[in-house]
CSV table of N, CA and C in Angstrom, one decimal:
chain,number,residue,atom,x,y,z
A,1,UNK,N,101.0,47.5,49.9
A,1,UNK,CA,102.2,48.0,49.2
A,1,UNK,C,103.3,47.0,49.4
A,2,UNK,N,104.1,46.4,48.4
A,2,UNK,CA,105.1,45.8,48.4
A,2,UNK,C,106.2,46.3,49.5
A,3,UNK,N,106.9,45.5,49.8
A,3,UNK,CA,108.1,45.6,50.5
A,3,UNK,C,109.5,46.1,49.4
A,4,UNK,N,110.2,47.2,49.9
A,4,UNK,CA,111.0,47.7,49.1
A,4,UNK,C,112.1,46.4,49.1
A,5,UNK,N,112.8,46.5,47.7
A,5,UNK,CA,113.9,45.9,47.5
A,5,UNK,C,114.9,46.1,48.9
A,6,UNK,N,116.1,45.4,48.9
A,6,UNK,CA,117.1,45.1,49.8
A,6,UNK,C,117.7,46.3,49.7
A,7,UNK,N,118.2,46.9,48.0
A,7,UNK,CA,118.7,47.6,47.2
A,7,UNK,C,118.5,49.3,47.8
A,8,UNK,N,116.9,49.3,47.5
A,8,UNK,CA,115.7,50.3,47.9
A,8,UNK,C,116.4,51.0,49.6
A,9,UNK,N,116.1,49.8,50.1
A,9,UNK,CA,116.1,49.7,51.4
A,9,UNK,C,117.7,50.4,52.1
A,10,UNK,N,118.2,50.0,51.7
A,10,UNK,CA,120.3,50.0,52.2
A,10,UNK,C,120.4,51.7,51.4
A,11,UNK,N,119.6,52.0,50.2
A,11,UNK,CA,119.5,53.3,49.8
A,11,UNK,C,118.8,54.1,50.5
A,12,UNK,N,118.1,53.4,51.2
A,12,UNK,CA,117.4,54.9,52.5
A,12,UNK,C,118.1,54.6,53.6
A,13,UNK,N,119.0,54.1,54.0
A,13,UNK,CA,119.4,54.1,55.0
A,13,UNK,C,121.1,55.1,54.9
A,14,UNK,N,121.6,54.5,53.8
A,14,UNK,CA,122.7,55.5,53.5
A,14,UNK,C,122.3,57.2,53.4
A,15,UNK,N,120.9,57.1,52.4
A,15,UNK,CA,120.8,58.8,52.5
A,15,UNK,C,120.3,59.3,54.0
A,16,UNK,N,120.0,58.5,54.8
A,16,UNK,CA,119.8,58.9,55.9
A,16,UNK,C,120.8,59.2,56.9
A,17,UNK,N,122.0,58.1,56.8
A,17,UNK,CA,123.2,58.2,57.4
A,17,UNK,C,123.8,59.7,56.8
A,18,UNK,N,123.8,60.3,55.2
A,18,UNK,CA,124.4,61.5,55.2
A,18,UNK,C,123.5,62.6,55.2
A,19,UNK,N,122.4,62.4,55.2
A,19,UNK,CA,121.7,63.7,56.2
A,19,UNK,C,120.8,64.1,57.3
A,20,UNK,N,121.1,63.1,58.2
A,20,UNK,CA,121.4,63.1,59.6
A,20,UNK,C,122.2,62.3,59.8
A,21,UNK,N,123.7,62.7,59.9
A,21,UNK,CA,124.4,61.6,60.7
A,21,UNK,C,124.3,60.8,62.2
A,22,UNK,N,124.0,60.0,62.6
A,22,UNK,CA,124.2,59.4,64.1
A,22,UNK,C,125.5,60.1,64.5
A,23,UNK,N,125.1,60.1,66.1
A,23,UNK,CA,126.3,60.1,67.2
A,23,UNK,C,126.6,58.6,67.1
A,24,UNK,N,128.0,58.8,67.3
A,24,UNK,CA,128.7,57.9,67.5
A,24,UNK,C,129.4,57.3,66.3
A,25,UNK,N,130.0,56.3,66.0
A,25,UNK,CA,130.6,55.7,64.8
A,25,UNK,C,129.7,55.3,64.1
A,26,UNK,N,130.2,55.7,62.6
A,26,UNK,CA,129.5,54.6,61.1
A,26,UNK,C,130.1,54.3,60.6
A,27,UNK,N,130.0,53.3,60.0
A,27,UNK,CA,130.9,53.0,59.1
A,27,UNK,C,130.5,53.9,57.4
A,28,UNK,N,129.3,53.6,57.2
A,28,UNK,CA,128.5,54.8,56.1
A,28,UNK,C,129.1,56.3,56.3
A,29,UNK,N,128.8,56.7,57.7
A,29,UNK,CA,129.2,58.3,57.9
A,29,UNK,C,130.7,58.2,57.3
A,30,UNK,N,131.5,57.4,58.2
A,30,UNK,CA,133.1,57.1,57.7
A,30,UNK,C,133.4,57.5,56.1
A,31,UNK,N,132.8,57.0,55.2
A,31,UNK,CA,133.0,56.9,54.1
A,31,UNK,C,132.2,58.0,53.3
A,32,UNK,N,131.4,58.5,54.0
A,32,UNK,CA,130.6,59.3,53.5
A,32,UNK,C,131.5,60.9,53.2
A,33,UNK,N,131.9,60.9,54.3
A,33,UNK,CA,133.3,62.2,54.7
A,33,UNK,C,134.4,62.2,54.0
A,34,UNK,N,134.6,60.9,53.7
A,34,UNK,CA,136.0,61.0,52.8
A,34,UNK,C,135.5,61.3,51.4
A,35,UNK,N,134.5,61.1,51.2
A,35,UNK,CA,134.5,61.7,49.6
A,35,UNK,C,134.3,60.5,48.3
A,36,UNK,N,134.7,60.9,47.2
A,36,UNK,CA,134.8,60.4,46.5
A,36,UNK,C,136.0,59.6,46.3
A,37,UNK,N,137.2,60.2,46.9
A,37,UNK,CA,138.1,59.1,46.7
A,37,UNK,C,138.0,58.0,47.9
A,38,UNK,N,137.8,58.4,49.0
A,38,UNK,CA,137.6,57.5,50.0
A,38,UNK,C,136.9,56.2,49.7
A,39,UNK,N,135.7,56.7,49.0
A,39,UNK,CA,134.7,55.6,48.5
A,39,UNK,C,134.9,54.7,47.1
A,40,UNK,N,135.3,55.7,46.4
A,40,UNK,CA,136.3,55.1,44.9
A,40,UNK,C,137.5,54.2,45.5
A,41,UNK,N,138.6,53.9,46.6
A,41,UNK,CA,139.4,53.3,47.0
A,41,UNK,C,138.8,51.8,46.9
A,42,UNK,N,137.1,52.1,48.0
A,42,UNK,CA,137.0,51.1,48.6
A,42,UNK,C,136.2,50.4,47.6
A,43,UNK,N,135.8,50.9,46.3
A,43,UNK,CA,135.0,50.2,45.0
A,43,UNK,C,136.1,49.5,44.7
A,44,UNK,N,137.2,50.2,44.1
A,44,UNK,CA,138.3,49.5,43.3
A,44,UNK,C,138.8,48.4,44.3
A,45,UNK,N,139.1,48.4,45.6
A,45,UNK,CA,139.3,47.1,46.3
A,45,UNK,C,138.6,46.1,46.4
A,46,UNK,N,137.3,46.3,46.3
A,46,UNK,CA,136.3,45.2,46.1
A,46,UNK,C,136.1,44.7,45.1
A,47,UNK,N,136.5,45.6,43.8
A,47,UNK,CA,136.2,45.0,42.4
A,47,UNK,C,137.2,44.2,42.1
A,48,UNK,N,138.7,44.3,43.1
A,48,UNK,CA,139.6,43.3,42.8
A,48,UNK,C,139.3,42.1,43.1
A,49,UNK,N,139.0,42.5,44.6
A,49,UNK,CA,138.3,40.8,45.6
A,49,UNK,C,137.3,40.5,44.6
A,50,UNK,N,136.5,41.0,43.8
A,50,UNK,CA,135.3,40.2,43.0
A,50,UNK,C,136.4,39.2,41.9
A,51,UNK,N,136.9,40.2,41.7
A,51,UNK,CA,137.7,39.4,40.2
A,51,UNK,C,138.6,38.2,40.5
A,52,UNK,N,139.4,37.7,42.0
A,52,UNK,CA,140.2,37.1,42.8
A,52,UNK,C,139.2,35.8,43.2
A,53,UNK,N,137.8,36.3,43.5
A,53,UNK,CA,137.3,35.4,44.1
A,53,UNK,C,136.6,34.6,42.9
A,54,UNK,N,136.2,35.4,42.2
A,54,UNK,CA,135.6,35.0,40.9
A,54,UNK,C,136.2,32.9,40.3
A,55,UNK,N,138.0,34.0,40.4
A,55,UNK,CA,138.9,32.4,40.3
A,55,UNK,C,138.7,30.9,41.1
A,56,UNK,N,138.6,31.5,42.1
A,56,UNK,CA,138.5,30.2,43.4
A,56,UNK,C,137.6,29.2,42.8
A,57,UNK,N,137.6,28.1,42.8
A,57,UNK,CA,136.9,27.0,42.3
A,57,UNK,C,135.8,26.6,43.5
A,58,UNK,N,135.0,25.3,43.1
A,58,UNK,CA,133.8,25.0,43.8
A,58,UNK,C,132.7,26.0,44.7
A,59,UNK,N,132.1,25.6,45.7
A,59,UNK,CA,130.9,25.8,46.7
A,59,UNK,C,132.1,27.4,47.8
A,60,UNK,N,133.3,27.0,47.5
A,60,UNK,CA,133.7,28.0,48.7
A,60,UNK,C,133.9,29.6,47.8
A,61,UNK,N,134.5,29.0,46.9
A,61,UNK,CA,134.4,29.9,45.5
A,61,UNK,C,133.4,30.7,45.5
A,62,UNK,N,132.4,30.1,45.2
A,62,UNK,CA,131.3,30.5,44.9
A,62,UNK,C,130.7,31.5,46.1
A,63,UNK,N,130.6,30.8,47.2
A,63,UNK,CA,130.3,31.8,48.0
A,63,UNK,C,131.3,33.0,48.8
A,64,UNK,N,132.1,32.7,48.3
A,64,UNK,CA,133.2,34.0,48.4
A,64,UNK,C,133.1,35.4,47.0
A,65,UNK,N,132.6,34.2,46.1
A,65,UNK,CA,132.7,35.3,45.3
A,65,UNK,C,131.2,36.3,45.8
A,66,UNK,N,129.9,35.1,46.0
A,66,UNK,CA,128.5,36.2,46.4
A,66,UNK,C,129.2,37.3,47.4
A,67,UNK,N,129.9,36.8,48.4
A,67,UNK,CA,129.8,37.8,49.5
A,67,UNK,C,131.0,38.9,49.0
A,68,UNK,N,131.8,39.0,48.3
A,68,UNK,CA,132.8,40.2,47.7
A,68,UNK,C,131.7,40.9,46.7
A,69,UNK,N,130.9,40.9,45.8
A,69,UNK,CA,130.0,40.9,44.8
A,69,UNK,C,129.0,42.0,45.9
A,70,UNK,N,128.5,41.3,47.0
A,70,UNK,CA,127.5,42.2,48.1
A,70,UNK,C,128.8,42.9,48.6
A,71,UNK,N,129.8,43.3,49.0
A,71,UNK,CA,130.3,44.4,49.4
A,71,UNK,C,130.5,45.4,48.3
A,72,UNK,N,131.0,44.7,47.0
A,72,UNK,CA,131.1,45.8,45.9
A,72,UNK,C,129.1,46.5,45.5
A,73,UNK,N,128.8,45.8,45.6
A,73,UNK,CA,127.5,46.5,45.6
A,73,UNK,C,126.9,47.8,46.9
A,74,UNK,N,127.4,47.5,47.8
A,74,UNK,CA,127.1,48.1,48.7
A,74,UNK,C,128.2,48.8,48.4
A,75,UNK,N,129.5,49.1,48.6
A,75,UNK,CA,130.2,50.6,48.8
A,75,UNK,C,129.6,51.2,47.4
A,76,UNK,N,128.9,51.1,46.4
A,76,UNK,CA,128.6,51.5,44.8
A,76,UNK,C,127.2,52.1,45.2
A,77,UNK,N,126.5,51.7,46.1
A,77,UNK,CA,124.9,52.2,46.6
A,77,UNK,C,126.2,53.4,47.4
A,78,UNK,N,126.8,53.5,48.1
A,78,UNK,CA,127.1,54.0,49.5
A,78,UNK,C,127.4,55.8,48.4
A,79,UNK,N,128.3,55.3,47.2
A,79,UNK,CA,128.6,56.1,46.4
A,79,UNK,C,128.1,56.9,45.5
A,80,UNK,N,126.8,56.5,45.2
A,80,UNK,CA,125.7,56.8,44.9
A,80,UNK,C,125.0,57.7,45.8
A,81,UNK,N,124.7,57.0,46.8
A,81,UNK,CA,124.2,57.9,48.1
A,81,UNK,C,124.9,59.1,47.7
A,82,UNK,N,126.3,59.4,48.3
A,82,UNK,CA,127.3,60.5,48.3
A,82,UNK,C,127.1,61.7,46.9
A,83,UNK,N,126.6,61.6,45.9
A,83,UNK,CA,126.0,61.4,44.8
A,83,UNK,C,124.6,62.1,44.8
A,84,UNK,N,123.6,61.3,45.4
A,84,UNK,CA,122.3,61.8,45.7
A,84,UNK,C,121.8,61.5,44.6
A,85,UNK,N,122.3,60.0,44.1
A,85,UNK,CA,121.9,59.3,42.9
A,85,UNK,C,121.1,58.6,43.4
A,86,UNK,N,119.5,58.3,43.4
A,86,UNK,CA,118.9,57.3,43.9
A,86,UNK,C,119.1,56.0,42.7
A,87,UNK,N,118.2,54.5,43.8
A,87,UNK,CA,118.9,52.9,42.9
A,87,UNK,C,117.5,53.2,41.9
A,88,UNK,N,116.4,53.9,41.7
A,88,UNK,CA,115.6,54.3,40.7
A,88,UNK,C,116.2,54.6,39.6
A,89,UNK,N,117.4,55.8,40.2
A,89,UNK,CA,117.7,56.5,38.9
A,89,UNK,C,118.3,55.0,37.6
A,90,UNK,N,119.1,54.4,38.8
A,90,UNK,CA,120.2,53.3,38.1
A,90,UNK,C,118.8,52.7,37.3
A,91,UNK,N,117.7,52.0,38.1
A,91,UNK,CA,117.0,51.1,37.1
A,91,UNK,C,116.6,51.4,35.9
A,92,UNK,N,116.1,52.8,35.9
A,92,UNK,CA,115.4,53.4,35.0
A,92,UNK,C,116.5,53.4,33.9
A,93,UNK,N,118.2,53.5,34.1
A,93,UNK,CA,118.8,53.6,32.9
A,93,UNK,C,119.4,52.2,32.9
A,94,UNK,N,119.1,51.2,33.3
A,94,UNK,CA,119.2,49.9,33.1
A,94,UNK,C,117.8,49.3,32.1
A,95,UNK,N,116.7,50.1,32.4
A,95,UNK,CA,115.3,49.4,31.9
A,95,UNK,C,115.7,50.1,30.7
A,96,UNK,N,116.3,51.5,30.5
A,96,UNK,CA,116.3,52.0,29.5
A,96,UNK,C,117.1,51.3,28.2
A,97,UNK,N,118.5,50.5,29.0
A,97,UNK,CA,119.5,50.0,28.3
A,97,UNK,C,119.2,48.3,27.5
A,98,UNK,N,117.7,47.9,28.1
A,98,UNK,CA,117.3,46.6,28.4
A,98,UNK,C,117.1,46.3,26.6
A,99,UNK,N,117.4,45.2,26.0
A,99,UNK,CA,116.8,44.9,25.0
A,99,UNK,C,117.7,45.3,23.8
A,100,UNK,N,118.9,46.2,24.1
A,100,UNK,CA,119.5,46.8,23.1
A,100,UNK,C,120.6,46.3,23.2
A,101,UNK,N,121.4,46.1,21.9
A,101,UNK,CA,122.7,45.2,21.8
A,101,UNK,C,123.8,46.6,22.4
A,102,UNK,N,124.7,45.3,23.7
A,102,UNK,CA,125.7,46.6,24.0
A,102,UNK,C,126.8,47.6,23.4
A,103,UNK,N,126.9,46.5,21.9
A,103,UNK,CA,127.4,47.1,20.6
A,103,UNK,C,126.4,48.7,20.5
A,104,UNK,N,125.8,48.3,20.3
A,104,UNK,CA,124.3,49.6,19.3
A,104,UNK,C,124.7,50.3,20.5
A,105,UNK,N,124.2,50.6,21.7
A,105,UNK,CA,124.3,51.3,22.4
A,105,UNK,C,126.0,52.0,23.0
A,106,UNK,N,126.7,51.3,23.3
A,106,UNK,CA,127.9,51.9,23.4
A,106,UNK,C,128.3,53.0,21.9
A,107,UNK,N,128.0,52.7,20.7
A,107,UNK,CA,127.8,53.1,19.6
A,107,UNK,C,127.5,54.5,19.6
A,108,UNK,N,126.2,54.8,20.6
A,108,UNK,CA,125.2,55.7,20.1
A,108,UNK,C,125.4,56.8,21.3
A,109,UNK,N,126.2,56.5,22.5
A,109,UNK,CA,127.2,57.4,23.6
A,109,UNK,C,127.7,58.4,22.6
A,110,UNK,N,127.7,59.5,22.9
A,110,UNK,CA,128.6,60.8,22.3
A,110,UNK,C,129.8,60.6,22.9
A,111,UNK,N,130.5,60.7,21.8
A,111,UNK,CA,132.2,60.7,21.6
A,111,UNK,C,132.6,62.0,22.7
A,112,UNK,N,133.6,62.1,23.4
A,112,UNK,CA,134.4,63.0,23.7
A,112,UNK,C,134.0,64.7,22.9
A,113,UNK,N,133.6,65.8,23.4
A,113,UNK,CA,133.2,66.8,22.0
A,113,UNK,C,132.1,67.4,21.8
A,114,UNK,N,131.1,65.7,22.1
A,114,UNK,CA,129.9,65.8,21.9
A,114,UNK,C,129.3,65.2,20.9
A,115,UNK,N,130.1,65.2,19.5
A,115,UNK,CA,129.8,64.1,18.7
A,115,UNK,C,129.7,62.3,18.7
A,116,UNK,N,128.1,62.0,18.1
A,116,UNK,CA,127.9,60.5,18.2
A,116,UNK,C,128.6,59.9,17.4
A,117,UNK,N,129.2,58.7,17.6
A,117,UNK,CA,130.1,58.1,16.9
A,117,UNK,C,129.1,57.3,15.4
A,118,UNK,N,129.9,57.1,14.7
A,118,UNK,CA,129.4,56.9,13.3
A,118,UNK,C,128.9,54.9,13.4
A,119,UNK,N,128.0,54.8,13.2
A,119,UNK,CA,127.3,53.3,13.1
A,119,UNK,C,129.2,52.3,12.2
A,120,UNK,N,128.7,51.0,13.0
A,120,UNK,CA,129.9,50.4,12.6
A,120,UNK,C,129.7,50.3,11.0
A,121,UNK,N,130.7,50.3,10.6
A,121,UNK,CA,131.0,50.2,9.2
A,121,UNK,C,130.8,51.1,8.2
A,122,UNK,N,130.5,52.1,8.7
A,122,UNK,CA,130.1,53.4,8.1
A,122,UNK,C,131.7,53.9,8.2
């Protein structure tokens, strides 16, 4: 049997952090307590550092932007966890979204109401 993704992997360990928490400090439990804004703070802070480092030019750039990119990924798994969203569910509506122009599909989301929005040019 394959070895789970990194992804896979950091998602069993978070849902394990919030249902059995360890004695002693986490940083996962940490954020796991505060909630959804706790963990929403710490997305929006990283999504800045993604977009800040994104700018930085060359080799340092670059790997400033990988390592802000791996923290925004991980507080977004952590949030998910919180959630009891497994990274399945995410693939499955990523394989689902795969192949289809983001126009068509953004398109084909129900409007506010419940109504689908009308095909462009219609």
């Amino acid at each position: 049997m394959p070895e789970p993704s990194i992804l896979t992997a950091l998602m069993g360990v978070i849902a394990e952090r919030r249902d059995r928490p360890p004695e002693g400090r986490s940083y996962v439990v940490s954020l796991l307590q505060g909630g959804v804004p706790a963990i929403g703070a710490k997305i929006n802070e990283e999504a800045a550092e993604v977009v800040a480092a994104a700018a930085e030019p060359g080799d340092e750039g670059r790997a400033h932007l990988v390592h802000e990119v791996a923290d925004l990924v991980f507080h977004t798994l952590v949030l998910l966890g919180h959630q009891h969203i497994t990274w399945a569910e995410v693939e499955a509506e990523l394989a689902r979204r795969f192949g289809i122009s983001g126009i068509t599909e953004k398109e084909a989301r129900p409007q506010k109401g419940g109504a689908t929005r009308p095909p462009s040019g219609a």
